[in-house]
Coordinates of C-alpha atoms in Angstrom, one line a residue:
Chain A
X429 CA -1.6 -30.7 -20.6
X430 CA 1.2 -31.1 -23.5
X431 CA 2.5 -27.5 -24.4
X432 CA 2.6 -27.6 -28.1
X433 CA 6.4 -26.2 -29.2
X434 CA 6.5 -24.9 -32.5
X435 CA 9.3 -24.9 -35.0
X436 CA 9.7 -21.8 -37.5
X437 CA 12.8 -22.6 -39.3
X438 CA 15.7 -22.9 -36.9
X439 CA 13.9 -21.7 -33.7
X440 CA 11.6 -23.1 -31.4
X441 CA 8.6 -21.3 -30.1
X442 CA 6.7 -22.4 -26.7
X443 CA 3.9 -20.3 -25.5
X444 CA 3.2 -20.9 -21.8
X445 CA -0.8 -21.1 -21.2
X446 CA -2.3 -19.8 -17.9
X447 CA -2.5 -21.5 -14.8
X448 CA -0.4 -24.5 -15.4
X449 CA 0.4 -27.4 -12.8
X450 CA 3.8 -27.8 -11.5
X451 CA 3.6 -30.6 -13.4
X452 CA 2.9 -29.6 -16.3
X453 CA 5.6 -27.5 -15.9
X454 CA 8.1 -29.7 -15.2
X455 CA 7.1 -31.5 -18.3
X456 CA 7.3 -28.4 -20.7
X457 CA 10.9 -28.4 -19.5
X458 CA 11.4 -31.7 -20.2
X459 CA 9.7 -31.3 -23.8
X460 CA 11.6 -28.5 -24.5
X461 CA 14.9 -29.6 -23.8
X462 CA 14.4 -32.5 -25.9
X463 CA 13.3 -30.6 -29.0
X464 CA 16.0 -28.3 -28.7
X465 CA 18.3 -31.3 -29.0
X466 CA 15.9 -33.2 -31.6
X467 CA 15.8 -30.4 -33.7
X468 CA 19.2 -28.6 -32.9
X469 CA 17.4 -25.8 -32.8
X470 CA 19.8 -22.8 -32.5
X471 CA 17.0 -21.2 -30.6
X472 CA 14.2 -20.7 -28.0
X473 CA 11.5 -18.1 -27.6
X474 CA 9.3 -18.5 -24.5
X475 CA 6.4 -16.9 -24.9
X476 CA 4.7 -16.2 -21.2
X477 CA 2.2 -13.4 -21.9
X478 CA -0.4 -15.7 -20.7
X479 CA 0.3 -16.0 -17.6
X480 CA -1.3 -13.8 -15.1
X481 CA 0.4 -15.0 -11.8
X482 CA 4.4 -16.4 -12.0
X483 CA 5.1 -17.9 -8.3
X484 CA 8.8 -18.4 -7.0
X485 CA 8.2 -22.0 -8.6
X486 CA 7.3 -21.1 -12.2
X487 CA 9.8 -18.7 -12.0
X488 CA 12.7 -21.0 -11.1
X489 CA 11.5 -23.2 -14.3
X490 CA 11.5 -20.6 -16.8
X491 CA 15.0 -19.6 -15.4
X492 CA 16.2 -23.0 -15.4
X493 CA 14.6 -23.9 -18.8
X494 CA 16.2 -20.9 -20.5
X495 CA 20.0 -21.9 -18.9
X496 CA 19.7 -25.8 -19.4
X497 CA 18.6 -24.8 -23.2
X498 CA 21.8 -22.7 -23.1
X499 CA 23.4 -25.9 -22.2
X500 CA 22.4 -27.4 -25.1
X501 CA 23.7 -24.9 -27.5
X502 CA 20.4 -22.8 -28.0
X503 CA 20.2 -19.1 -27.0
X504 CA 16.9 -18.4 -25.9
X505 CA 14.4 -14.9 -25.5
X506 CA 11.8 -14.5 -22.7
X507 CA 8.9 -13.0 -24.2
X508 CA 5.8 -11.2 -22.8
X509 CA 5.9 -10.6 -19.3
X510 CA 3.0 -9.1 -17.9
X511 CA 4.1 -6.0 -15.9
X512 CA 1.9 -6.7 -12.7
X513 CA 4.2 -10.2 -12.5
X514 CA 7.4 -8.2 -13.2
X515 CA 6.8 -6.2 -10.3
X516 CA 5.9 -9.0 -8.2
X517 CA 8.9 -11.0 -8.7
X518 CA 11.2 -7.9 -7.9
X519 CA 9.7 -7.6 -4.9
X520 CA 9.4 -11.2 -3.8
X521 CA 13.4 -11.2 -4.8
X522 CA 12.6 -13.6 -7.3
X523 CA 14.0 -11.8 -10.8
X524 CA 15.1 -13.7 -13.6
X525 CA 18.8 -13.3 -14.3
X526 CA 20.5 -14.3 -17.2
X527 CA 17.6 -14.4 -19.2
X528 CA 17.0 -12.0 -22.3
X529 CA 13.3 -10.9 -22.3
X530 CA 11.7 -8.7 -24.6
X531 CA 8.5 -6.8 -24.7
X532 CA 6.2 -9.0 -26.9
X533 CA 6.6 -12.1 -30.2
X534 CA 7.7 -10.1 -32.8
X535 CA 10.6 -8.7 -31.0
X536 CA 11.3 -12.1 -29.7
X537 CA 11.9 -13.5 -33.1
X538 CA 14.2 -10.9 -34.2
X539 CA 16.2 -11.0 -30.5
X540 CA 16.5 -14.6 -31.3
X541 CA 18.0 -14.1 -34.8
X542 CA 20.4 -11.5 -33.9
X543 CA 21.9 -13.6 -30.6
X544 CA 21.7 -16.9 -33.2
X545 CA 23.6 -15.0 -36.1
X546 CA 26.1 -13.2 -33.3
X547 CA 27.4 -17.0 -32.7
Chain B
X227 CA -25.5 40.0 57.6
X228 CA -24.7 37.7 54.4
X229 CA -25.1 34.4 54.6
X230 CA -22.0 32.1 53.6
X231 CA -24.2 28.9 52.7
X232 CA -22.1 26.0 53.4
X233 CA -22.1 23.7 50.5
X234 CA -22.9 19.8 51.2
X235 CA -21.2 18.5 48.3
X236 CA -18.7 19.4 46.1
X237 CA -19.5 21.5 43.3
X238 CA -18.5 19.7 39.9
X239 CA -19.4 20.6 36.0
X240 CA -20.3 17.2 35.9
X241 CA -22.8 18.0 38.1
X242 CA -23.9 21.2 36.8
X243 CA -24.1 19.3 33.3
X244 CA -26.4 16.4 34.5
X245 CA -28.5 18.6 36.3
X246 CA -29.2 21.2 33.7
X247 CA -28.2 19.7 30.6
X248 CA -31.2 21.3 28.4
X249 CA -30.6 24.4 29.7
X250 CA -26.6 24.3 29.1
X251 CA -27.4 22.5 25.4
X252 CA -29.6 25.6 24.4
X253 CA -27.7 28.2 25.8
X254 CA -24.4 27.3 23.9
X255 CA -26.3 26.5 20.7
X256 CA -27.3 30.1 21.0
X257 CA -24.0 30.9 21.8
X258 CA -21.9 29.6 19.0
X259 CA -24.5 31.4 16.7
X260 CA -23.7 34.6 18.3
X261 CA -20.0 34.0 18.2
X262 CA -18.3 36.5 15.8
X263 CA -16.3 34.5 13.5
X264 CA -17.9 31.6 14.4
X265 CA -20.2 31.4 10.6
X266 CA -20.8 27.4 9.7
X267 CA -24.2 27.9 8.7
X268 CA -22.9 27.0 5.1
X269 CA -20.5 24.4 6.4
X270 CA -23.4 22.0 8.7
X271 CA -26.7 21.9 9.0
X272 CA -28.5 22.5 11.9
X273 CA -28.7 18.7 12.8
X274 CA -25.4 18.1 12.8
X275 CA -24.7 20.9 14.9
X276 CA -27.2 20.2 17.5
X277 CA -25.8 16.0 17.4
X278 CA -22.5 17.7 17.9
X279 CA -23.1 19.8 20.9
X280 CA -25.1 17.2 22.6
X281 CA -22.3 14.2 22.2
X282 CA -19.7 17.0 23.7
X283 CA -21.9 17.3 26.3
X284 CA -22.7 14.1 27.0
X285 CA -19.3 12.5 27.2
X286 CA -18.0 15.2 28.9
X287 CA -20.4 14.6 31.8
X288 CA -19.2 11.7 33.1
X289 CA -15.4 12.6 33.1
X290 CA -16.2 15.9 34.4
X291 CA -18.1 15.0 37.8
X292 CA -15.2 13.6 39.6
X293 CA -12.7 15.6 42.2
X294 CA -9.8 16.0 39.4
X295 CA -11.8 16.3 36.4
X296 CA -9.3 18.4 35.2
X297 CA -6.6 15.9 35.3
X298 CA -5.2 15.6 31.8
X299 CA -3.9 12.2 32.1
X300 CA -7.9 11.1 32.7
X301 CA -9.0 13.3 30.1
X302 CA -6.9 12.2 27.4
X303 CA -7.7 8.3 27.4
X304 CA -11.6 9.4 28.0
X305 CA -14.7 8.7 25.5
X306 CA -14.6 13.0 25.7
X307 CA -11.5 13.4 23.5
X308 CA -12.6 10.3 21.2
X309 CA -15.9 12.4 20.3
X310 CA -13.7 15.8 20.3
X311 CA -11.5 13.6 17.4
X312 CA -14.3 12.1 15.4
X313 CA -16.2 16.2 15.5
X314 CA -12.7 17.7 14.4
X315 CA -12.4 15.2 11.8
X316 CA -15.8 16.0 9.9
X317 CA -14.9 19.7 10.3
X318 CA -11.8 19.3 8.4
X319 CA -12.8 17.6 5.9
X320 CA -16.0 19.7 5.3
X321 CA -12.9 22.6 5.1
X322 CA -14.3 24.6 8.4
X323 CA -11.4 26.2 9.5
X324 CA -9.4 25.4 12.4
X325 CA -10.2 28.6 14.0
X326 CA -13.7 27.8 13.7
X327 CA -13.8 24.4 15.0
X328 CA -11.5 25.4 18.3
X329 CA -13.7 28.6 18.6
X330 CA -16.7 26.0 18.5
X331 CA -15.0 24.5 21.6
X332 CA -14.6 27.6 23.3
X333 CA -17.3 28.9 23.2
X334 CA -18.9 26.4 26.5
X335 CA -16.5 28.0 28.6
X336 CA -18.4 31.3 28.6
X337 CA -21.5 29.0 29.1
X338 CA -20.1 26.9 31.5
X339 CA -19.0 29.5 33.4
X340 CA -22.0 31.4 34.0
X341 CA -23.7 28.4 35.6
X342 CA -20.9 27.6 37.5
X343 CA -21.1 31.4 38.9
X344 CA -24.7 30.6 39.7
X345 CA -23.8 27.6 41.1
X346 CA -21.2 29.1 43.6
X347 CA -23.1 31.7 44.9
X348 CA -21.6 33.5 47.1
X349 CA -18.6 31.3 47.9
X350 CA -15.6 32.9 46.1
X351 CA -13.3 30.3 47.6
X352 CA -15.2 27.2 45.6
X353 CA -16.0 29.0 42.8
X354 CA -12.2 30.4 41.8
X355 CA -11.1 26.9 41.8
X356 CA -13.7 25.7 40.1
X357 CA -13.4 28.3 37.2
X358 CA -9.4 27.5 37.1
X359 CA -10.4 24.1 36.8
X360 CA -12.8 25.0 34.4
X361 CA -10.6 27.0 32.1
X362 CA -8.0 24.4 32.1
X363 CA -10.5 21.8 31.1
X364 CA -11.7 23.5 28.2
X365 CA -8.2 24.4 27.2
X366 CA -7.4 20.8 27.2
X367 CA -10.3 20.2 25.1
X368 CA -9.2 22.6 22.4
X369 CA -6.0 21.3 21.8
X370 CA -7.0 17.9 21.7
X371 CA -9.4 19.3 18.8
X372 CA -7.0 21.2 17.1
X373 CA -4.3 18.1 17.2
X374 CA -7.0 16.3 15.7
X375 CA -7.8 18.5 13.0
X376 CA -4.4 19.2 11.8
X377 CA -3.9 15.3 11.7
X378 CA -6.9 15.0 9.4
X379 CA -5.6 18.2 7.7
X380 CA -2.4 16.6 6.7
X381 CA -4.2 13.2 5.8
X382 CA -6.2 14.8 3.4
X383 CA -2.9 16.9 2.2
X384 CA -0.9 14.1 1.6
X385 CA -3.8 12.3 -0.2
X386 CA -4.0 15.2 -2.4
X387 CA -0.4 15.5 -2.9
X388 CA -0.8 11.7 -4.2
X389 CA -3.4 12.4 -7.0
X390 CA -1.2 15.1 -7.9
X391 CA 1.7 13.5 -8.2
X392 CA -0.2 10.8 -10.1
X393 CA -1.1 13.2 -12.2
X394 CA 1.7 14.7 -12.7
X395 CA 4.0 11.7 -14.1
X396 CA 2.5 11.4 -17.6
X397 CA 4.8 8.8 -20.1
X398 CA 5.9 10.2 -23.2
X399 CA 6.1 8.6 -26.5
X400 CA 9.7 10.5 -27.2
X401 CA 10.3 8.7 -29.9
X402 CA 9.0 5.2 -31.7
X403 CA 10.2 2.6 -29.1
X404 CA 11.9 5.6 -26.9
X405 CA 9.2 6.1 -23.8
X406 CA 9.9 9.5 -21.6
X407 CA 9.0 9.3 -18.2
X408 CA 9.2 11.9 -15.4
X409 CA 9.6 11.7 -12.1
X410 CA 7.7 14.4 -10.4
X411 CA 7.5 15.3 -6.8
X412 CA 8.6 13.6 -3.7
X413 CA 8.1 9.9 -4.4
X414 CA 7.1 8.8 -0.8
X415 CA 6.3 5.1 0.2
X416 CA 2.4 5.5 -0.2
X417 CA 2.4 6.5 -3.7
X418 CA 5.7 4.9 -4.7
X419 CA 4.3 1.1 -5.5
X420 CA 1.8 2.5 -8.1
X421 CA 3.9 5.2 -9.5
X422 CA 6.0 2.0 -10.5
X423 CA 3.2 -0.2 -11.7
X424 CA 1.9 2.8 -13.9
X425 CA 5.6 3.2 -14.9
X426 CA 5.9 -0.1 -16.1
X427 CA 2.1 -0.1 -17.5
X428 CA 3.2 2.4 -20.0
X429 CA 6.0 0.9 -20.6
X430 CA 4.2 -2.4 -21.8
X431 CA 1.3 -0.7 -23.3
X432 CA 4.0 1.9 -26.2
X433 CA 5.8 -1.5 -26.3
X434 CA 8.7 0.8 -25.8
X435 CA 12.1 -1.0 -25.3
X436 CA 13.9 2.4 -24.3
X437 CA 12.4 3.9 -20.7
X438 CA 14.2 7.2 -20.0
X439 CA 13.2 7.8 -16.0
X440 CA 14.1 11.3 -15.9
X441 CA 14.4 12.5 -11.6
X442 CA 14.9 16.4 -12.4
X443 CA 11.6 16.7 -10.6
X444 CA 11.9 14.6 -7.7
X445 CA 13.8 16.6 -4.7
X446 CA 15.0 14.6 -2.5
X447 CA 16.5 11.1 -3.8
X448 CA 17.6 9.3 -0.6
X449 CA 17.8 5.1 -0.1
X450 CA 14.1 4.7 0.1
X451 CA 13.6 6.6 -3.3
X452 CA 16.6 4.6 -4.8
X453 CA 15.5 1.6 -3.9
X454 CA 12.4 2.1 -5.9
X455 CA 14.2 3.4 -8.7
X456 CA 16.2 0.1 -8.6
X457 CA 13.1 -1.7 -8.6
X458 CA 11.6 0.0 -11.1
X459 CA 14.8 -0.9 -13.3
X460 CA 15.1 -4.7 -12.3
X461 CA 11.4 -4.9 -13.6
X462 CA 11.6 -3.0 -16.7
X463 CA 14.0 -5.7 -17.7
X464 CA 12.3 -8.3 -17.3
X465 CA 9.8 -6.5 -19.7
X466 CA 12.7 -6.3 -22.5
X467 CA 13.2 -3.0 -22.0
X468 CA 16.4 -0.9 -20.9
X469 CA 16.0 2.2 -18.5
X470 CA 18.5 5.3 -18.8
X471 CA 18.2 7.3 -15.9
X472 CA 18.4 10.6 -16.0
X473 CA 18.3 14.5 -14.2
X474 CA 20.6 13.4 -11.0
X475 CA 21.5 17.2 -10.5
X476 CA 25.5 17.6 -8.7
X477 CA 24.1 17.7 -5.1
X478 CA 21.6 14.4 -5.9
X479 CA 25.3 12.9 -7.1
X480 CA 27.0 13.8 -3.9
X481 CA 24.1 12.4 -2.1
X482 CA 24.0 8.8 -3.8
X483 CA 27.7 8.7 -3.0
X484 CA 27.4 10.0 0.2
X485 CA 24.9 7.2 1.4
X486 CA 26.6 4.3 -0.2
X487 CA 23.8 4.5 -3.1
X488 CA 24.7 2.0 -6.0
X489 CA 22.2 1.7 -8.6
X490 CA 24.2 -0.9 -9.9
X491 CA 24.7 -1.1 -13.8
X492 CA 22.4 1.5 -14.2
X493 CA 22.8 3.6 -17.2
X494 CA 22.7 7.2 -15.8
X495 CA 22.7 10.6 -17.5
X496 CA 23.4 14.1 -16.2
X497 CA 21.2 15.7 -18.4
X498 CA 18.0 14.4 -20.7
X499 CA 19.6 15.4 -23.9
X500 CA 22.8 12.8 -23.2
X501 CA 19.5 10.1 -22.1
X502 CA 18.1 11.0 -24.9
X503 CA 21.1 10.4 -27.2
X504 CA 21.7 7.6 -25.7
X505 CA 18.7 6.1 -26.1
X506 CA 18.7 6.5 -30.0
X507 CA 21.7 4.5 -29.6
X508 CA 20.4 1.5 -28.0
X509 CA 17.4 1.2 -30.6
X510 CA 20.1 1.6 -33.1
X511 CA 19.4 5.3 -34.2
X512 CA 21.4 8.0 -34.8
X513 CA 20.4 12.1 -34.6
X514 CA 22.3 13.4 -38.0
X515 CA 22.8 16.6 -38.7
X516 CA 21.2 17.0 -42.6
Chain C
X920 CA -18.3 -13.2 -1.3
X921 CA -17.8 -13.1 2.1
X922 CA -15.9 -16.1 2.7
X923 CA -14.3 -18.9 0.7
X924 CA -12.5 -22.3 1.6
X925 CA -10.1 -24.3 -0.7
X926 CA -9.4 -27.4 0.5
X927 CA -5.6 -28.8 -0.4
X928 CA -4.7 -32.1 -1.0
X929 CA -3.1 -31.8 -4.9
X930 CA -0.8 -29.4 -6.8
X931 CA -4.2 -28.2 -9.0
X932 CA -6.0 -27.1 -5.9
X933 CA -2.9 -24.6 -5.7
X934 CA -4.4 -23.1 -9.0
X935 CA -8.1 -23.4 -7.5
X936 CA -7.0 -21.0 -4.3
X937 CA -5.3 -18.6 -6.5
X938 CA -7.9 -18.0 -9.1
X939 CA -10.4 -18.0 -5.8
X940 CA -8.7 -15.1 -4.4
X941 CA -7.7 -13.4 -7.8
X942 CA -11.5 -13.3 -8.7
X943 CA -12.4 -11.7 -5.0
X944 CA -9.9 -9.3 -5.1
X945 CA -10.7 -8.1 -8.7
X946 CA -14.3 -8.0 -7.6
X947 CA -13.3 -5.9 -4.2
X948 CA -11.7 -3.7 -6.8
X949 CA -8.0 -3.8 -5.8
X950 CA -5.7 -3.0 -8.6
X951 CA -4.2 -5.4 -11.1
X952 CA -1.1 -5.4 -9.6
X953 CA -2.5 -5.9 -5.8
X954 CA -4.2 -8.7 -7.5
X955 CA -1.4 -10.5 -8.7
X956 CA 1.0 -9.5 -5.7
X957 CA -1.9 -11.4 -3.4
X958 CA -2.4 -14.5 -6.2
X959 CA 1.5 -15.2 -5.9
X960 CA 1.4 -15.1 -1.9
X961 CA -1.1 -17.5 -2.0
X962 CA -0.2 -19.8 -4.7
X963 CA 3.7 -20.1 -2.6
X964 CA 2.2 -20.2 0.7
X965 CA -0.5 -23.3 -1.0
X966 CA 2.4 -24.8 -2.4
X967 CA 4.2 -25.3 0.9
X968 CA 1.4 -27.0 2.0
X969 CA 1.5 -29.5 -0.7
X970 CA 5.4 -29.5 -0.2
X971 CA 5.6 -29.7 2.7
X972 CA 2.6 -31.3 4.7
X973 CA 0.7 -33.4 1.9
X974 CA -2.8 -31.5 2.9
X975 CA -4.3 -28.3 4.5
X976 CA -6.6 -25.5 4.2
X977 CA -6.6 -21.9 2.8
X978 CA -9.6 -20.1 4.1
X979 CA -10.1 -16.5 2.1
X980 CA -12.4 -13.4 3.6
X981 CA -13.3 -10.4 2.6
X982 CA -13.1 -7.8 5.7
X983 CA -13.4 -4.5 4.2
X984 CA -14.7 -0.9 5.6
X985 CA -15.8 1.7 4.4
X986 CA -12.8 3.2 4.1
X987 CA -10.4 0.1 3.4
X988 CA -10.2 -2.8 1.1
X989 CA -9.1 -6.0 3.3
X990 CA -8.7 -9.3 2.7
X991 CA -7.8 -11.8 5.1
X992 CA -6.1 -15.3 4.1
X993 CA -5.7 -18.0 6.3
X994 CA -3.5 -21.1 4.9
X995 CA -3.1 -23.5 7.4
X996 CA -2.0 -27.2 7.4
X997 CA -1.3 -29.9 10.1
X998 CA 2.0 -31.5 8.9
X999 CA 5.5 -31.7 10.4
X1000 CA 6.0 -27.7 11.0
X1001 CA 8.7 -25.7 10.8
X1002 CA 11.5 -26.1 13.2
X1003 CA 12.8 -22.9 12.8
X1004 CA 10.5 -20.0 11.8
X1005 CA 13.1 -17.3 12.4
X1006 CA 15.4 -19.0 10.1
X1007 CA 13.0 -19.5 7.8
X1008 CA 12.2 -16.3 7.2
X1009 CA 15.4 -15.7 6.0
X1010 CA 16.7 -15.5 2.5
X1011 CA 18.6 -18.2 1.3
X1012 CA 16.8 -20.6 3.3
X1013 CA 15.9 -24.4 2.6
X1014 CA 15.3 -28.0 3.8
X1015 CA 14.0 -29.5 0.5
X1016 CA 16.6 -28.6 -3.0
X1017 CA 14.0 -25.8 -3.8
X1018 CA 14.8 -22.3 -3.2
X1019 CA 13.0 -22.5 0.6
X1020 CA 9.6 -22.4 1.5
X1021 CA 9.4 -18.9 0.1
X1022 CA 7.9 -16.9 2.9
X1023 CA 10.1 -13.8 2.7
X1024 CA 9.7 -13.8 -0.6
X1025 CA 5.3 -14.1 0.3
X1026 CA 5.5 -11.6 2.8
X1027 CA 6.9 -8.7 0.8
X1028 CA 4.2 -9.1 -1.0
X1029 CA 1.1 -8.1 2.0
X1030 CA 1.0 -6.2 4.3
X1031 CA 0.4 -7.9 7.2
X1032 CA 2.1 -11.7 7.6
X1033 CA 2.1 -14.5 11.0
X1034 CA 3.1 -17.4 11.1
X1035 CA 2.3 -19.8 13.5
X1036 CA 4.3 -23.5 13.4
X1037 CA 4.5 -26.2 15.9
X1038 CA 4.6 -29.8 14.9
X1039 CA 1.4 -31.0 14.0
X1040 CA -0.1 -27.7 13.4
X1041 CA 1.5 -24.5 10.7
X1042 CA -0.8 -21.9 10.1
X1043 CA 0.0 -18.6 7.9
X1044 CA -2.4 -15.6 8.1
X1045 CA -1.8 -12.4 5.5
X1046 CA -3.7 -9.1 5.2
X1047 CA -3.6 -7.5 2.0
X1048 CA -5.3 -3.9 3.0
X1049 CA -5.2 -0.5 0.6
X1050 CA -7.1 2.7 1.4
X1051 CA -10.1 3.3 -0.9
X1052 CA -9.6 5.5 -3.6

């Protein structure tokens, strides 16, 4: 399953459908990454409200997707996180760290823009 | 000349119960309906009663027709005090008092006695043991009642306490953006997960990116309640949205410190007017003076 | 809904055994976050299967009372095992590059957790119980 990543201007946007194979995740990673560098895209929003359940694995992608992004020059916004998989990751010890996440899209984009136009 | 009959076999309740059990049954039945301040007829119907009286009599046949019946060691591992539990139980939570439901208990002694007197005839020797026995059987059977009660008591209390707290922690939309949420009552382990989860269910729902966790109402803030508190904050985050916690009174201070309590970078207010303030802040507000 | 069985032998029949025992513990009526606390447990705990053994089981039941909501999951798989189960349920812990086979992080997550491992034979069993409201 390809995750579409859409481009608005100088940001990216990929949303994160439900139940997703490692992977698939693994490729959305690998897609993403490449984007940003295709597009020198000066940003990312992941969008994750779809997901219901976020295991140590899925986790340790979005994490790692969001820093090897920053590698590449592009700051990058966690968006959407469903509060029953907040609370789960706390307690498995599993947070993500480093990673700027707001409540839901709209937010996102302007996050993004204010940490792009900061550089 | 009296006659001291020489008794063939030891005189037991057990045996007194197994051999006039209907008798014994009907006799305390009336009994307990004589009993002053003794009044469940609202509280159990008169086929729960009569179930009740028979299973007390019934289990406490068997344990009671053996030399040492009155040995608390046997009694306390025996079927009698399970049914004792399970009776003590209903009555608290149909709200019979604890008076009641000991006096309930009591009230076969007077029974039991008399037939033990009958029993006895004559021989005072036999029957003062037997009615020392006797009385510190049924004392034994109280206590294990009233135990059990105020177990189910406090069950029940600290269910209660639960949905009141629950109740009692209602989010506030302070501001656009700016959610308000107390902390009321002593957040204990049971309740703590989903005070959290409705914490941060409110938090997502007013898409609120400030959460000011006010503790003015919570008493006692030791590690347990401060690691829920931290928690609480390390999820809210992840949400996108900060937490400013505020209401840690001088002696709740002295107490964090005191037990090595670091809520890490926490943002922390004495009072809720500062939290509040500095919540306008972080959405980029200011309160002016017009 | 007594009962249900997800065999493992690929990375989607990790998603299969999570939605399995996300549906049966929505239906039992735990809460949304019990829900997802016991679909995370599950969907690490399958994983390591696939990690770690190739192939396994993940049997799911439904024992609740009258006055409790249970549910009972047995994952078990027959690979290599785990040579060191205490060390394993440490933090920080890991034969492959991953973050280790994330059982302290799965059994924060239930109430009750075993774990049985020998080579040939691994087999986790966790309770997820609540009082009825």
């Amino acid at each position: 399953m390809k995750i579409p990543i859409l481009k608005l201007g100088d940001t990216l946007l990929a949303s994160i459908p439900e139940d997703l194979t490692d992977e698939d995740a693994i490729h959305f990673q690998t897609d993403t990454l490449e984007k940003v560098k295709k597009t020198e895209a000066g940003g990312v929003v992941i969008d994750i409200t779809a997901l219901q359940v976020v295991d140590s694995f899925m986790a340790r992608v979005i994490n790692d997707t969001a820093n090897m992004a920053k590698l590449l020059g592009a700051e990058v916004v966690l968006c959407g996180m469903n509060p029953s998989v907040a609370i789960t990751l706390v307690e498995m010890g599993r947070e993500l760290i480093g990673v700027k996440a707001v409540l839901n899209l709209e937010q996102g984009m302007k996050a993004l823009r204010k940490l792009i136009d900061k550089k | 000349m009296t006659d001291t009959k020489i008794r063939q076999e030891k005189i037991t309740i057990g045996q007194i119960l197994a051999s006039r059990q209907k008798d014994i049954i009907n006799i305390w039945l009336e009994k307990i309906k004589s009993t002053s301040g003794l009044d469940l007829s609202g509280q159990i119907n008169e086929q729960q009663l009569i179930s009740q009286v028979k299973e007390i009599i019934r289990k406490l046949t068997p344990c009671s027709s053996s030399e040492g019946y009155d040995d608390m060691a046997k009694l306390e591992s025996s079927d009698l005090v399970e049914a004792l539990r399970k009776i003590s139980a209903f009555h608290a939570k149909q709200a019979i008092s604890p008076v009641e439901t000991v006096l309930l208990v009591f009230s076969l002694k007077e029974v039991l006695l008399k037939f033990l007197q009958e029993a006895c005839g004559n021989d005072l020797t036999i029957m003062n043991m037997e009615i020392l026995k006797l009385n510190r059987l049924i004392d034994q059977m109280g206590l294990v009642t009233f135990d059990a009660y105020t177990k189910t008591r406090e069950v029940l209390i600290a269910q209660q306490a639960g949905t009141i707290l629950e109740l009692s922690t209602p989010a506030v939309k302070l501001w656009d953006k700016i959610l308000l949420l107390p902390l009321i009552g002593v957040v204990d382990t049971l309740r703590a997960a989903q005070v959290i989860e409705g914490l941060l269910q409110a938090i997502s729902d007013t898409e609120s990116e400030v959460a000011i966790l006010d503790i003015t109402g919570v008493p006692i803030i030791d590690t347990k309640v401060a690691n829920h508190l931290i928690k609480t904050i390390a999820a809210a985050k992840m949400l996108g949205s900060e937490v400013i916690v505020t209401g840690i009174s001088p002696d709740t201070a002295q107490t964090m410190v005191k037990l090595d309590i670091d809520l890490g970078a926490v943002r922390t207010c004495g009072t809720l007017r500062a939290g509040v303030a500095e919540a306008f802040k972080l959405i980029g507000k200011k309160i002016v003076e017009n | 809904m007594n009962q249900i069985t997800v065999e493992i032998k690929d990375q989607k029949d990790i998603i299969t055994a999570r939605q399995a025992v996300r549906d049966m513990a929505r239906k039992l009526g735990l809460r949304l976050a019990d829900q997802t606390r016991l679909a995370t447990a599950i969907s690490e705990l399958t994983r390591n299967v696939i990690q770690y053994a190739g192939n396994g089981v993940c049997a799911i039941r439904d024992v609740s009372d009258a006055h409790v909501l249970r549910i009972v999951a047995v994952i078990e798989d027959f690979g290599p095992g785990i040579l060191d189960v205490e060390k394993a349920m440490t933090y920080g812990f890991s034969t492959s590059k991953g973050l280790g086979a994330g059982l302290p992080g799965s059994k924060s997550l239930v109430q009750e957790f075993d774990i049985q491992s020998k080579p040939g034979n691994t087999k986790v069993t966790i309770v997820v119980c609540r009082r009825r409201v």
